[in-house]
Coordinates of C-alpha atoms in Angstrom, one line a residue:
Chain A
M1 CA 8.4 90.3 -50.9
S2 CA 12.0 89.3 -51.3
D3 CA 14.5 89.6 -48.5
T4 CA 16.6 92.1 -50.4
A5 CA 13.7 94.5 -51.1
Q6 CA 14.1 98.0 -49.6
I7 CA 11.8 101.0 -49.3
Y8 CA 13.3 104.2 -50.5
D9 CA 11.6 107.2 -48.9
Q10 CA 12.2 110.3 -51.0
G11 CA 10.3 112.6 -48.7
Y12 CA 11.8 115.2 -46.4
R13 CA 13.9 113.8 -43.6
R14 CA 16.1 114.9 -40.8
Y15 CA 19.9 115.4 -41.4
E16 CA 22.1 113.8 -38.8
G17 CA 25.5 114.1 -40.5
E18 CA 28.4 116.4 -40.0
R19 CA 28.2 120.0 -41.0
T20 CA 31.0 121.8 -42.8
G21 CA 30.9 124.9 -40.6
L22 CA 32.2 128.3 -41.4
T23 CA 35.0 127.0 -43.7
G24 CA 32.4 125.2 -45.8
A25 CA 30.3 128.2 -46.0
V26 CA 33.1 130.4 -47.3
R27 CA 34.2 127.7 -49.7
T28 CA 30.6 127.5 -51.0
L29 CA 30.3 131.2 -51.4
I30 CA 33.6 131.4 -53.4
T31 CA 32.5 128.5 -55.7
H32 CA 29.1 130.0 -56.2
S33 CA 30.5 133.4 -56.9
I34 CA 33.0 132.1 -59.4
R35 CA 30.3 130.1 -61.2
H36 CA 28.0 133.1 -61.2
A37 CA 30.7 135.5 -62.7
L38 CA 31.7 133.0 -65.4
G39 CA 28.1 132.4 -66.3
I40 CA 28.2 128.7 -65.4
G41 CA 24.7 127.4 -65.0
R42 CA 23.3 130.6 -66.5
S43 CA 22.1 131.3 -70.0
A44 CA 24.6 132.0 -72.9
K45 CA 24.4 135.8 -72.7
F46 CA 26.0 135.7 -69.2
K47 CA 29.0 133.8 -70.5
T48 CA 29.9 136.1 -73.4
I49 CA 31.9 138.8 -71.5
P50 CA 34.0 136.5 -69.3
V51 CA 34.8 134.2 -72.3
L52 CA 35.8 137.1 -74.5
V53 CA 38.0 138.7 -71.8
I54 CA 39.7 135.3 -71.1
I55 CA 40.3 134.9 -74.9
F56 CA 41.8 138.4 -75.1
A57 CA 44.0 137.7 -72.1
Y58 CA 45.4 134.4 -73.5
L59 CA 45.6 135.3 -77.2
P60 CA 48.9 137.2 -77.0
A61 CA 50.4 134.4 -74.9
V62 CA 49.3 131.8 -77.4
A63 CA 50.7 133.9 -80.3
F64 CA 54.1 134.4 -78.6
V65 CA 54.4 130.7 -77.8
G66 CA 53.7 130.1 -81.5
L67 CA 56.2 132.6 -82.6
A68 CA 58.8 131.1 -80.3
A69 CA 58.3 127.8 -82.0
L70 CA 58.5 129.3 -85.5
L71 CA 61.3 131.8 -85.1
P72 CA 65.0 130.8 -85.1
E73 CA 66.4 130.3 -81.6
D74 CA 69.0 133.1 -81.9
L75 CA 66.3 135.6 -82.8
V76 CA 64.3 134.5 -79.8
A77 CA 67.4 134.8 -77.6
E78 CA 67.9 138.4 -78.8
G79 CA 64.6 139.3 -77.1
V80 CA 62.1 139.8 -80.0
L81 CA 59.4 138.3 -77.8
P82 CA 58.1 140.2 -74.8
T83 CA 59.4 139.4 -71.3
Y84 CA 57.1 137.9 -68.6
A85 CA 56.8 141.4 -67.1
G86 CA 56.3 143.0 -70.5
Y87 CA 53.4 140.6 -71.2
Y88 CA 51.1 142.7 -68.9
S89 CA 51.4 145.6 -71.4
Y90 CA 49.4 143.6 -73.9
V91 CA 46.7 142.4 -71.5
V92 CA 46.4 145.1 -68.8
G93 CA 43.3 146.4 -70.5
A94 CA 41.7 143.0 -70.5
I95 CA 42.6 142.5 -66.8
Y96 CA 41.0 145.6 -65.6
L97 CA 38.0 145.2 -67.8
F98 CA 37.5 141.8 -66.2
A99 CA 38.0 143.3 -62.7
A100 CA 35.5 146.0 -63.5
F101 CA 33.0 143.4 -64.7
V102 CA 33.4 140.8 -62.0
A103 CA 33.6 142.8 -58.7
P104 CA 30.3 144.7 -59.2
L105 CA 28.6 141.5 -60.4
L106 CA 29.6 139.8 -57.2
L107 CA 28.9 142.6 -54.7
C108 CA 26.2 144.9 -56.1
T109 CA 23.9 142.0 -57.2
D110 CA 23.8 140.6 -53.7
R111 CA 22.7 143.9 -52.2
R112 CA 20.2 144.6 -55.0
T113 CA 18.5 141.2 -54.8
G114 CA 18.5 140.9 -51.0
M115 CA 20.9 138.0 -51.1
L116 CA 23.2 139.7 -48.7
G117 CA 20.5 139.3 -46.0
V118 CA 20.2 135.6 -46.8
Y119 CA 24.0 135.2 -46.7
L120 CA 24.2 137.0 -43.3
A121 CA 21.5 134.6 -42.0
S122 CA 23.9 131.7 -42.7
P123 CA 27.1 131.0 -40.8
L124 CA 28.7 133.8 -42.7
N125 CA 29.1 137.3 -41.2
R126 CA 30.1 140.5 -42.8
V127 CA 33.8 139.8 -42.6
T128 CA 33.7 136.3 -43.8
Y129 CA 31.2 137.3 -46.6
L130 CA 33.6 140.0 -47.8
L131 CA 36.5 137.7 -47.5
G132 CA 34.8 135.1 -49.7
K133 CA 33.8 137.7 -52.3
A134 CA 37.3 139.1 -52.3
L135 CA 38.9 135.6 -52.8
A136 CA 36.4 134.8 -55.5
T137 CA 37.3 138.1 -57.3
L138 CA 41.0 137.4 -56.9
I139 CA 40.7 133.8 -58.2
L140 CA 38.8 135.0 -61.2
L141 CA 41.5 137.6 -61.9
L142 CA 44.3 135.1 -61.5
I143 CA 42.8 133.3 -64.5
V144 CA 43.9 136.3 -66.6
T145 CA 46.9 137.5 -64.6
L146 CA 48.6 134.2 -63.7
G147 CA 47.4 131.9 -66.4
P148 CA 48.9 133.5 -69.5
P149 CA 52.5 134.1 -68.2
L150 CA 52.5 130.6 -66.7
L151 CA 51.4 129.2 -70.1
M152 CA 54.3 131.1 -71.7
L153 CA 56.8 129.8 -69.1
V154 CA 55.8 126.2 -69.5
A155 CA 55.6 126.5 -73.3
F156 CA 58.9 128.3 -73.6
S157 CA 60.5 125.7 -71.4
L158 CA 59.2 122.9 -73.6
E159 CA 60.5 124.8 -76.7
S160 CA 64.0 125.2 -75.0
V161 CA 63.8 129.0 -74.9
G162 CA 62.7 129.2 -71.3
P163 CA 64.8 129.9 -68.2
A164 CA 68.2 128.2 -68.1
G165 CA 68.4 125.7 -65.2
F166 CA 66.0 124.6 -62.5
I167 CA 66.9 127.4 -60.0
E168 CA 66.4 130.0 -62.6
W169 CA 63.1 128.4 -63.6
I170 CA 61.8 128.4 -60.0
R171 CA 62.9 132.1 -59.7
V172 CA 61.0 133.1 -62.8
F173 CA 58.0 131.0 -61.6
L174 CA 57.9 132.8 -58.3
Q175 CA 58.3 136.2 -60.0
I176 CA 55.3 135.4 -62.1
V177 CA 53.2 134.3 -59.1
V178 CA 54.1 137.4 -57.1
S179 CA 53.5 139.6 -60.1
S180 CA 50.1 138.2 -60.8
L181 CA 49.1 138.5 -57.2
V182 CA 50.3 142.1 -57.1
I183 CA 48.2 143.2 -60.0
G184 CA 45.3 140.8 -59.2
L185 CA 45.0 142.0 -55.6
L186 CA 45.2 145.7 -56.6
F187 CA 42.7 145.5 -59.3
S188 CA 40.4 143.3 -57.2
S189 CA 40.5 145.8 -54.3
V190 CA 40.0 148.9 -56.4
S191 CA 37.0 147.3 -58.3
L192 CA 35.5 145.9 -55.1
A193 CA 35.7 149.4 -53.5
V194 CA 33.9 150.9 -56.5
A195 CA 31.3 148.1 -56.3
A196 CA 30.9 148.8 -52.6
A197 CA 29.9 152.4 -53.3
T198 CA 26.7 151.7 -55.3
D199 CA 24.0 149.0 -55.5
R200 CA 23.9 149.3 -59.3
W201 CA 26.3 147.0 -61.0
V202 CA 26.1 148.8 -64.3
V203 CA 27.1 152.1 -62.7
A204 CA 29.9 150.4 -60.7
T205 CA 31.2 148.6 -63.8
A206 CA 31.2 151.9 -65.8
A207 CA 32.9 153.7 -62.9
A208 CA 35.6 151.1 -62.5
V209 CA 36.2 151.1 -66.3
L210 CA 36.6 154.8 -66.3
I211 CA 38.7 155.2 -63.1
M212 CA 41.7 153.2 -64.4
P213 CA 42.4 154.9 -67.7
G214 CA 41.2 158.2 -66.2
S215 CA 43.9 158.0 -63.6
A216 CA 46.5 157.2 -66.2
I217 CA 45.5 160.2 -68.4
L218 CA 45.3 162.6 -65.5
T219 CA 48.7 161.6 -64.0
D220 CA 50.4 161.7 -67.4
A221 CA 49.0 165.1 -68.1
L222 CA 50.2 166.3 -64.7
V223 CA 53.7 164.9 -65.0
Y224 CA 54.5 165.2 -68.7
G225 CA 52.1 168.1 -69.5
A226 CA 52.3 170.3 -66.5
G227 CA 55.8 169.2 -65.5
L228 CA 54.9 168.3 -61.9
T229 CA 56.8 165.8 -59.8
D230 CA 57.3 162.2 -61.1
T231 CA 55.9 161.0 -57.8
L232 CA 52.5 161.6 -59.2
H233 CA 53.0 158.5 -61.4
L234 CA 52.0 156.6 -58.3
L235 CA 48.4 157.7 -58.8
N236 CA 48.4 156.0 -62.2
I237 CA 46.3 152.9 -61.2
P238 CA 46.9 150.7 -64.2
N239 CA 50.6 151.6 -64.7
M240 CA 51.7 151.6 -61.1
P241 CA 51.4 147.8 -60.6
R242 CA 52.8 147.2 -64.1
E243 CA 55.9 149.1 -63.1
L244 CA 56.1 147.1 -59.9
I245 CA 56.0 143.9 -61.9
Y246 CA 59.0 145.1 -64.0
R247 CA 60.8 145.7 -60.7
I248 CA 59.9 142.3 -59.4
H249 CA 61.4 140.8 -62.6
D250 CA 64.5 143.0 -62.2
E251 CA 63.6 144.8 -65.5
A252 CA 63.7 148.5 -64.3
R253 CA 64.7 150.9 -67.0
A254 CA 68.1 152.3 -66.6
G255 CA 68.0 155.4 -68.8
S256 CA 65.7 158.4 -68.9
G257 CA 63.1 159.5 -71.3
S258 CA 59.8 158.1 -72.5
P259 CA 59.3 154.4 -72.3
L260 CA 59.8 152.5 -75.6
G261 CA 58.8 149.0 -76.6
D262 CA 59.1 146.4 -73.9
A263 CA 61.0 148.6 -71.5
S264 CA 59.7 149.4 -68.1
L265 CA 57.7 152.6 -67.7
W266 CA 59.7 154.7 -65.3
T267 CA 63.3 154.7 -64.1
E268 CA 64.4 154.1 -60.5
R269 CA 65.3 157.7 -60.3
E270 CA 61.8 158.8 -61.4
V271 CA 59.9 156.4 -59.1
S272 CA 61.8 154.3 -56.6
T273 CA 60.9 150.7 -56.0
W274 CA 60.1 151.2 -52.3
S275 CA 57.7 154.0 -53.2
L276 CA 55.9 151.7 -55.6
W277 CA 55.5 149.1 -52.9
A278 CA 54.4 151.8 -50.4
S279 CA 51.8 153.1 -52.8
W280 CA 50.6 149.6 -53.5
C281 CA 50.1 149.1 -49.7
V282 CA 48.4 152.4 -49.4
Y283 CA 46.0 151.5 -52.3
M284 CA 45.2 148.2 -50.7
T285 CA 44.7 149.6 -47.2
A286 CA 42.5 152.5 -48.5
T287 CA 40.3 150.3 -50.7
I288 CA 39.9 147.6 -48.0
G289 CA 39.2 150.3 -45.5
F290 CA 36.5 151.9 -47.7
I291 CA 34.9 148.5 -48.4
W292 CA 34.7 147.8 -44.6
F293 CA 33.5 151.3 -43.9
R294 CA 30.6 150.7 -46.4
Y295 CA 29.7 147.2 -45.1
R296 CA 30.3 147.6 -41.4
K297 CA 27.0 149.3 -40.7
L298 CA 25.3 148.6 -44.0
L299 CA 21.6 148.3 -43.3
V300 CA 20.9 144.8 -44.6
R301 CA 17.6 144.4 -46.6
R302 CA 15.6 141.6 -45.2
Chain B
M1 CA -13.3 141.6 -46.2
G2 CA -9.6 141.3 -45.7
P3 CA -7.9 139.6 -42.7
P4 CA -7.7 141.7 -39.5
S5 CA -4.4 143.4 -39.3
F6 CA -2.6 145.9 -37.2
P7 CA -3.1 149.6 -37.7
A8 CA -0.4 151.4 -39.7
S9 CA 0.8 153.5 -36.7
A10 CA 1.7 151.4 -33.8
P11 CA 0.7 153.4 -30.7
S12 CA -2.9 154.2 -31.6
A13 CA -5.5 151.6 -31.3
P14 CA -7.8 150.9 -34.3
P15 CA -10.7 153.4 -34.3
L16 CA -13.9 152.1 -32.9
P17 CA -17.2 152.7 -34.5
A18 CA -19.4 155.2 -32.7
T19 CA -21.8 152.5 -31.6
Q20 CA -19.1 150.3 -30.3
A21 CA -18.7 149.8 -26.6
P22 CA -15.1 149.9 -25.2
A23 CA -13.3 146.6 -25.9
P24 CA -13.6 144.3 -22.9
A25 CA -10.5 143.7 -20.8
P26 CA -9.0 140.3 -21.5
T27 CA -9.4 137.7 -18.8
A28 CA -5.7 136.8 -19.1
T29 CA -3.0 138.4 -21.1
G30 CA -0.2 135.9 -21.2
L31 CA 2.9 135.8 -19.0
P32 CA 3.5 138.9 -16.9
I33 CA 6.4 140.5 -18.8
A34 CA 7.8 142.3 -15.8
A35 CA 7.9 139.1 -13.8
L36 CA 10.1 137.2 -16.2
G37 CA 13.4 136.2 -14.5
A38 CA 16.7 135.0 -16.0
P39 CA 16.7 133.8 -19.6
S40 CA 15.0 130.4 -19.8
S41 CA 17.2 127.5 -20.8
S42 CA 14.3 125.5 -22.1
A43 CA 13.1 128.3 -24.4
L44 CA 14.2 128.4 -28.1
V45 CA 14.6 132.1 -27.9
S46 CA 14.7 134.0 -24.6
A47 CA 14.9 137.8 -24.5
R48 CA 15.1 140.0 -21.4
H49 CA 14.8 143.7 -21.6
V50 CA 16.4 143.8 -25.0
A51 CA 17.1 147.2 -26.5
K52 CA 18.5 148.3 -29.8
R53 CA 19.2 151.8 -31.0
Y54 CA 20.4 153.2 -34.4
G55 CA 22.0 156.5 -33.5
S56 CA 19.2 158.6 -31.9
Y57 CA 16.5 156.2 -33.2
T58 CA 15.4 153.6 -30.8
A59 CA 14.1 150.5 -32.7
V60 CA 13.5 148.3 -29.7
S61 CA 13.5 149.7 -26.1
D62 CA 12.4 146.9 -23.8
V63 CA 11.5 143.5 -25.2
S64 CA 11.2 140.4 -23.0
F65 CA 9.8 137.0 -23.9
D66 CA 10.4 133.3 -24.0
I67 CA 9.6 131.5 -27.3
Q68 CA 8.8 127.8 -26.7
P69 CA 8.8 124.9 -29.1
G70 CA 6.1 125.0 -31.8
V71 CA 4.9 127.8 -34.0
T72 CA 5.1 131.3 -32.5
G73 CA 3.8 134.4 -34.0
L74 CA 5.9 137.6 -33.7
L75 CA 3.2 140.2 -34.1
G76 CA 3.3 144.0 -34.4
A77 CA 2.4 146.9 -36.6
N78 CA 4.9 148.0 -39.3
G79 CA 7.7 149.7 -37.5
A80 CA 7.0 148.0 -34.2
G81 CA 10.4 146.4 -34.0
K82 CA 9.7 142.9 -35.4
T83 CA 12.3 143.0 -38.1
T84 CA 14.9 144.5 -35.8
M85 CA 14.1 141.7 -33.3
L86 CA 14.5 139.1 -36.1
G87 CA 17.8 140.6 -37.0
M88 CA 19.1 140.3 -33.5
I89 CA 17.8 136.7 -33.2
I90 CA 19.8 135.9 -36.4
G91 CA 22.8 137.7 -35.0
L92 CA 22.9 140.4 -37.7
H93 CA 23.2 143.1 -35.1
P94 CA 24.3 143.1 -31.4
I95 CA 21.9 144.1 -28.8
D96 CA 22.6 147.3 -27.0
S97 CA 21.4 146.2 -23.6
G98 CA 19.5 143.3 -22.0
A99 CA 20.1 139.6 -22.7
L100 CA 19.2 137.4 -25.6
T101 CA 19.8 133.7 -26.2
V102 CA 18.9 131.7 -29.2
L103 CA 19.0 127.9 -29.0
G104 CA 20.9 128.4 -25.7
Q105 CA 23.6 130.6 -27.2
D106 CA 24.3 134.3 -27.6
P107 CA 23.5 134.9 -31.3
W108 CA 26.0 137.7 -31.7
N109 CA 29.0 136.0 -30.1
A110 CA 28.2 132.5 -31.3
G111 CA 26.8 133.7 -34.6
A112 CA 28.0 131.0 -37.0
D113 CA 27.1 128.1 -34.6
V114 CA 23.6 129.5 -34.1
R115 CA 22.9 130.4 -37.7
E116 CA 24.0 127.0 -38.9
R117 CA 20.9 125.6 -37.0
L118 CA 18.5 128.4 -38.1
G119 CA 16.6 128.8 -41.3
Y120 CA 15.5 132.2 -42.5
A121 CA 13.0 133.3 -45.2
P122 CA 13.3 137.1 -45.9
E123 CA 10.3 139.3 -46.5
H124 CA 11.4 140.6 -49.9
H125 CA 10.7 138.7 -53.1
T126 CA 13.6 139.9 -55.3
L127 CA 15.7 136.8 -55.3
P128 CA 18.4 136.4 -58.0
P129 CA 16.2 136.3 -61.1
D130 CA 18.4 134.2 -63.4
L131 CA 19.2 131.5 -60.8
G132 CA 17.2 128.3 -60.9
A133 CA 15.2 127.5 -57.7
N134 CA 17.1 124.2 -57.2
D135 CA 20.5 125.9 -57.5
F136 CA 19.4 128.5 -55.1
V137 CA 18.1 126.2 -52.4
R138 CA 21.1 123.9 -52.8
H139 CA 23.5 126.8 -52.4
I140 CA 21.8 128.0 -49.2
A141 CA 21.8 124.4 -47.8
E142 CA 25.6 124.2 -48.5
L143 CA 26.1 127.5 -46.8
H144 CA 24.5 126.0 -43.7
G145 CA 27.0 123.2 -43.7
L146 CA 25.5 120.4 -45.8
P147 CA 28.0 118.5 -48.0
K148 CA 27.3 119.1 -51.7
D149 CA 25.7 115.7 -52.5
E150 CA 23.4 116.0 -49.5
A151 CA 22.5 119.6 -50.3
T152 CA 21.6 118.6 -53.8
T153 CA 19.3 115.8 -52.7
R154 CA 17.7 117.8 -49.9
A155 CA 17.2 120.9 -52.1
S156 CA 15.2 118.7 -54.4
D157 CA 13.2 117.1 -51.5
A158 CA 12.5 120.5 -50.0
L159 CA 11.2 121.9 -53.3
W160 CA 9.0 118.8 -53.7
L161 CA 7.7 119.3 -50.2
V162 CA 6.6 122.9 -50.9
G163 CA 4.9 121.9 -54.1
L164 CA 7.5 123.0 -56.6
G165 CA 8.9 119.7 -57.6
E166 CA 8.1 120.1 -61.3
E167 CA 9.2 123.7 -61.3
R168 CA 12.4 123.4 -59.4
F169 CA 14.8 124.1 -62.3
R170 CA 13.0 127.2 -63.4
P171 CA 14.8 130.6 -63.0
M172 CA 13.3 132.4 -60.0
G173 CA 12.7 135.5 -62.1
T174 CA 10.0 133.6 -64.1
M175 CA 8.1 132.5 -61.0
S176 CA 5.0 134.0 -59.4
T177 CA 5.0 135.7 -56.0
G178 CA 3.4 132.6 -54.5
Q179 CA 6.1 130.3 -56.0
R180 CA 8.9 132.6 -54.8
Q181 CA 7.4 132.5 -51.3
R182 CA 7.6 128.7 -51.5
V183 CA 11.1 128.8 -52.7
K184 CA 12.0 130.9 -49.7
L185 CA 10.4 128.4 -47.4
A186 CA 12.2 125.5 -49.1
Q187 CA 15.6 127.2 -48.7
A188 CA 14.8 127.9 -45.1
I189 CA 14.1 124.2 -44.3
A190 CA 16.5 122.4 -46.8
H191 CA 19.4 122.2 -44.3
D192 CA 17.2 120.7 -41.6
P193 CA 17.3 123.6 -39.1
Q194 CA 16.0 123.5 -35.5
L195 CA 14.2 126.8 -35.9
I196 CA 13.1 128.8 -38.9
L197 CA 12.2 132.4 -39.0
L198 CA 9.7 133.4 -41.6
D199 CA 9.3 137.1 -42.3
E200 CA 5.8 137.8 -43.6
P201 CA 5.6 134.5 -45.5
T202 CA 2.1 135.2 -46.9
D203 CA 2.9 138.7 -48.2
G204 CA 1.6 139.1 -51.7
L205 CA -0.4 135.9 -51.8
D206 CA -4.1 135.6 -52.7
P207 CA -6.4 134.0 -50.1
L208 CA -6.1 130.4 -51.5
Q209 CA -2.3 130.6 -51.7
R210 CA -2.3 132.1 -48.2
D211 CA -4.3 129.2 -46.8
S212 CA -2.1 126.8 -48.5
M213 CA 1.1 128.4 -47.3
L214 CA -0.2 128.5 -43.7
D215 CA -1.1 124.8 -43.9
L216 CA 2.4 124.1 -45.2
I217 CA 4.0 126.0 -42.3
R218 CA 1.9 124.2 -39.8
H219 CA 2.7 120.9 -41.5
I220 CA 6.4 121.5 -41.3
A221 CA 6.2 122.3 -37.6
T222 CA 4.0 119.3 -36.7
E223 CA 5.4 116.7 -39.0
F224 CA 9.1 117.5 -39.0
G225 CA 9.6 119.0 -35.6
I226 CA 11.0 122.3 -37.0
H227 CA 10.1 125.1 -34.7
V228 CA 8.8 128.3 -36.4
I229 CA 8.8 132.0 -35.6
L230 CA 6.4 133.7 -37.9
S231 CA 6.7 137.4 -38.2
S232 CA 3.5 138.9 -39.3
H233 CA 1.1 141.8 -38.9
L234 CA -1.9 139.7 -39.8
L235 CA -3.6 138.6 -36.6
D236 CA -5.8 135.9 -37.9
E237 CA -3.1 133.9 -39.6
V238 CA -1.1 133.9 -36.3
E239 CA -4.2 132.8 -34.5
R240 CA -4.8 130.1 -37.0
I241 CA -1.5 128.3 -37.0
C242 CA 0.5 129.5 -34.0
D243 CA 0.8 127.9 -30.6
G244 CA 2.0 131.1 -29.0
A245 CA 2.6 134.7 -29.8
V246 CA 4.7 137.7 -28.9
I247 CA 3.1 141.1 -29.5
I248 CA 5.5 144.0 -29.9
G249 CA 4.4 147.6 -30.1
D250 CA 6.6 150.7 -30.3
G251 CA 9.6 148.6 -29.4
V252 CA 8.3 147.0 -26.2
T253 CA 6.6 143.7 -25.5
L254 CA 2.9 144.2 -25.1
A255 CA 2.1 140.5 -24.5
A256 CA 3.7 137.1 -24.8
G257 CA 2.7 133.6 -24.1
S258 CA 0.7 130.7 -25.5
L259 CA -2.4 131.6 -27.3
D260 CA -4.5 130.2 -24.5
E261 CA -2.7 132.2 -22.0
L262 CA -3.1 135.4 -24.1
R263 CA -6.8 134.9 -24.8
G264 CA -7.7 133.5 -21.4
S265 CA -10.1 130.7 -20.8
G266 CA -13.2 132.8 -20.3
T267 CA -15.6 134.3 -22.7
I268 CA -16.3 138.0 -23.2
G269 CA -19.8 138.0 -24.6
I270 CA -21.8 136.5 -27.4
T271 CA -21.8 136.8 -31.2
L272 CA -25.1 136.9 -33.0
E273 CA -25.2 136.7 -36.8
I274 CA -28.7 137.4 -38.2
D275 CA -30.4 136.8 -41.5
G276 CA -32.1 140.1 -42.2
D277 CA -31.8 143.5 -43.7
D278 CA -30.3 146.7 -42.2
T279 CA -33.6 147.7 -40.7
Q280 CA -33.9 144.5 -38.9
L281 CA -30.3 144.7 -37.8
H282 CA -30.8 148.1 -36.3
A283 CA -34.0 147.0 -34.7
V284 CA -32.2 144.1 -33.0
V285 CA -29.5 146.4 -31.8
R286 CA -32.0 148.9 -30.4
Y287 CA -34.0 146.0 -28.7
L288 CA -30.8 144.9 -26.9
N289 CA -29.7 148.4 -26.1
D290 CA -33.1 149.2 -24.6
R291 CA -32.6 146.3 -22.2
G292 CA -29.3 147.6 -20.9
L293 CA -26.8 145.5 -23.0
A294 CA -23.6 146.9 -24.6
V295 CA -23.8 146.0 -28.3
T296 CA -21.5 146.5 -31.2
F297 CA -22.1 145.4 -34.8
D298 CA -20.4 144.9 -38.1
R299 CA -22.5 144.1 -41.2
R300 CA -24.7 141.2 -40.1
R301 CA -22.7 140.3 -37.0
I302 CA -23.6 141.7 -33.6
T303 CA -21.4 141.4 -30.5
V304 CA -23.1 141.6 -27.1
E305 CA -21.3 141.9 -23.8
G306 CA -22.2 139.2 -21.2
D307 CA -22.7 135.5 -21.8
D308 CA -25.2 134.4 -19.2
E309 CA -28.5 132.8 -20.1
R310 CA -30.4 136.1 -20.0
V311 CA -28.2 137.5 -22.8
F312 CA -28.9 134.5 -25.0
D313 CA -32.6 134.7 -24.3
L314 CA -32.7 138.4 -25.1
A315 CA -30.8 137.9 -28.4
R316 CA -33.3 135.2 -29.4
D317 CA -36.2 137.3 -28.4
A318 CA -34.9 140.3 -30.3
C319 CA -34.6 138.3 -33.5
A320 CA -38.1 136.9 -33.0
A321 CA -39.5 140.4 -32.3
V322 CA -38.1 141.9 -35.5
G323 CA -38.6 138.8 -37.7
A324 CA -35.0 138.2 -38.4
G325 CA -33.5 134.7 -38.7
I326 CA -30.5 133.5 -36.6
V327 CA -27.5 132.3 -38.6
R328 CA -25.2 132.0 -35.6
L329 CA -25.5 132.5 -31.9
N330 CA -22.5 131.5 -29.8
K331 CA -20.2 132.5 -27.0
R332 CA -17.3 134.8 -28.1
R333 CA -13.8 134.1 -26.8
L334 CA -11.1 136.8 -26.5
S335 CA -9.2 137.1 -29.8
L336 CA -5.6 138.2 -30.4
E337 CA -7.2 141.4 -31.9
D338 CA -8.9 142.0 -28.6
V339 CA -5.6 141.5 -26.7
F340 CA -3.9 143.8 -29.1
I341 CA -6.5 146.6 -28.8
E342 CA -6.6 146.3 -25.1
R343 CA -2.8 146.4 -24.8
M344 CA -2.4 149.3 -27.2
G345 CA -5.3 151.2 -25.8
G346 CA -4.5 150.4 -22.2

């Protein structure tokens, strides 16, 4: 036997190394949840919906970037292309469809398959489990809320039709980041709350898909049809964060009347900016409170 | 005939046949529960007067025991409080009163630290169907603090160990119940825990698979030094592989200790198995009854109280008198079933 020969034992052995602790457990949960939702490591049928939604979310951005390259600069400067805030008008449907698909997939499946009990037998507890799932949902939504406007910002800058100057560029960048967080957090929390209400992810997805346009139709009927107070616009789940994004980008509509084209949805007089922020906070608090209420004493299947 | 198991309702003892004599009192019944003092620092799990209520329902009212290294059976009928107890050991729920330590720590307050060193195999079989066994085991190992590369290697090793090496990339939804039970065992040990909790690990297995699973659990405990708590309602499997047992009934500890302590060192009679028909069987029983012996029987097996020379002689003479052959004639030790019946009935 040579002096350099070694025996490799492939059998079970003790582990003496460092452990990653709670932080590692949360990180693992987030990574696994994202992979699961995107269908990575699963068969092709699980990849279809996420891939289609991501394509729909990026398609307008790619088209606008192409148009910016093809159109004359003066035409672009006149504002024929949508603003960064206005971009969400084109993709808000894709964003909430993605939220309605992802959150139930991440929460309902764990309860239905008993994985929740396995997770809670690890270093995770209910709070850290929910935190991990919420972060995974938010990161997934940021793919469709943050990615396309950032793509536009970078591409427009390269095509010399972006913000003028470094300070202005940073300001727009921050506005995009805050905007994507505003809509991502709200849609995440609403869809997670719906997912917390039932073990069946198909039911939760259908409910989440219906709640958002349902609230828009209802509030429009009450405000424009029945002539009730404009404050009811705050109950419009898909449009409320869109309007907030216009305000973040300083694009609130000055005049009155129905919104047209790329203009913001409501005027400051109809719905004030502070009431938009207040209602956003109320939505977040209520949905997080409901999720915690459901999970705090949830009987874990073992 | 199936393995002996606990009756469905906890408080009532299994019904005795009309011919059966009352079950003999055990010569020893483990540690005296009431005499247990402060939680033991040497025990893996130490419980003192633990109680847990869900609203008006009391799941566990007074459970005390020390679980020592090795394999320990947590026994009880369905609804006795075993699963609630496991939940508290894992730190899923706080205890309402009493004291509980797991690996020297309070599992509720030091939850993450304790659970990092625990492995757990749930009772249910509905694991994510589209997930491959290897991905699942690796994920659970990473959750328990193993770096990704280490978790990948160890997941593979653990699946080979439980006999699923060739099947490790198969989605769990395509696996049989026996294979899923093995996957659950693999994920419980992959991160090298000090203690694993197995909830009904033989549930849904056929006799051969059951034997194989029990051998595997015993092997893991003896070869790798991983201590095991085995929650079960099957008395014989606990008796077969466990070093000790905790018997819970109606939310209280009925008995706890090593198997030797629970069963005692003495014998409680003899077992006589005959080679003969029903007529001969009844004739033997009548022969022994006529001579003042308490006799019970089940199929061809006769249990006689007393274990002195006279009882053996009378059993031999009875068989000779009726022309029946003797298949087995030996002293009978107290079994866990006897301890359970005595405790429930007593």
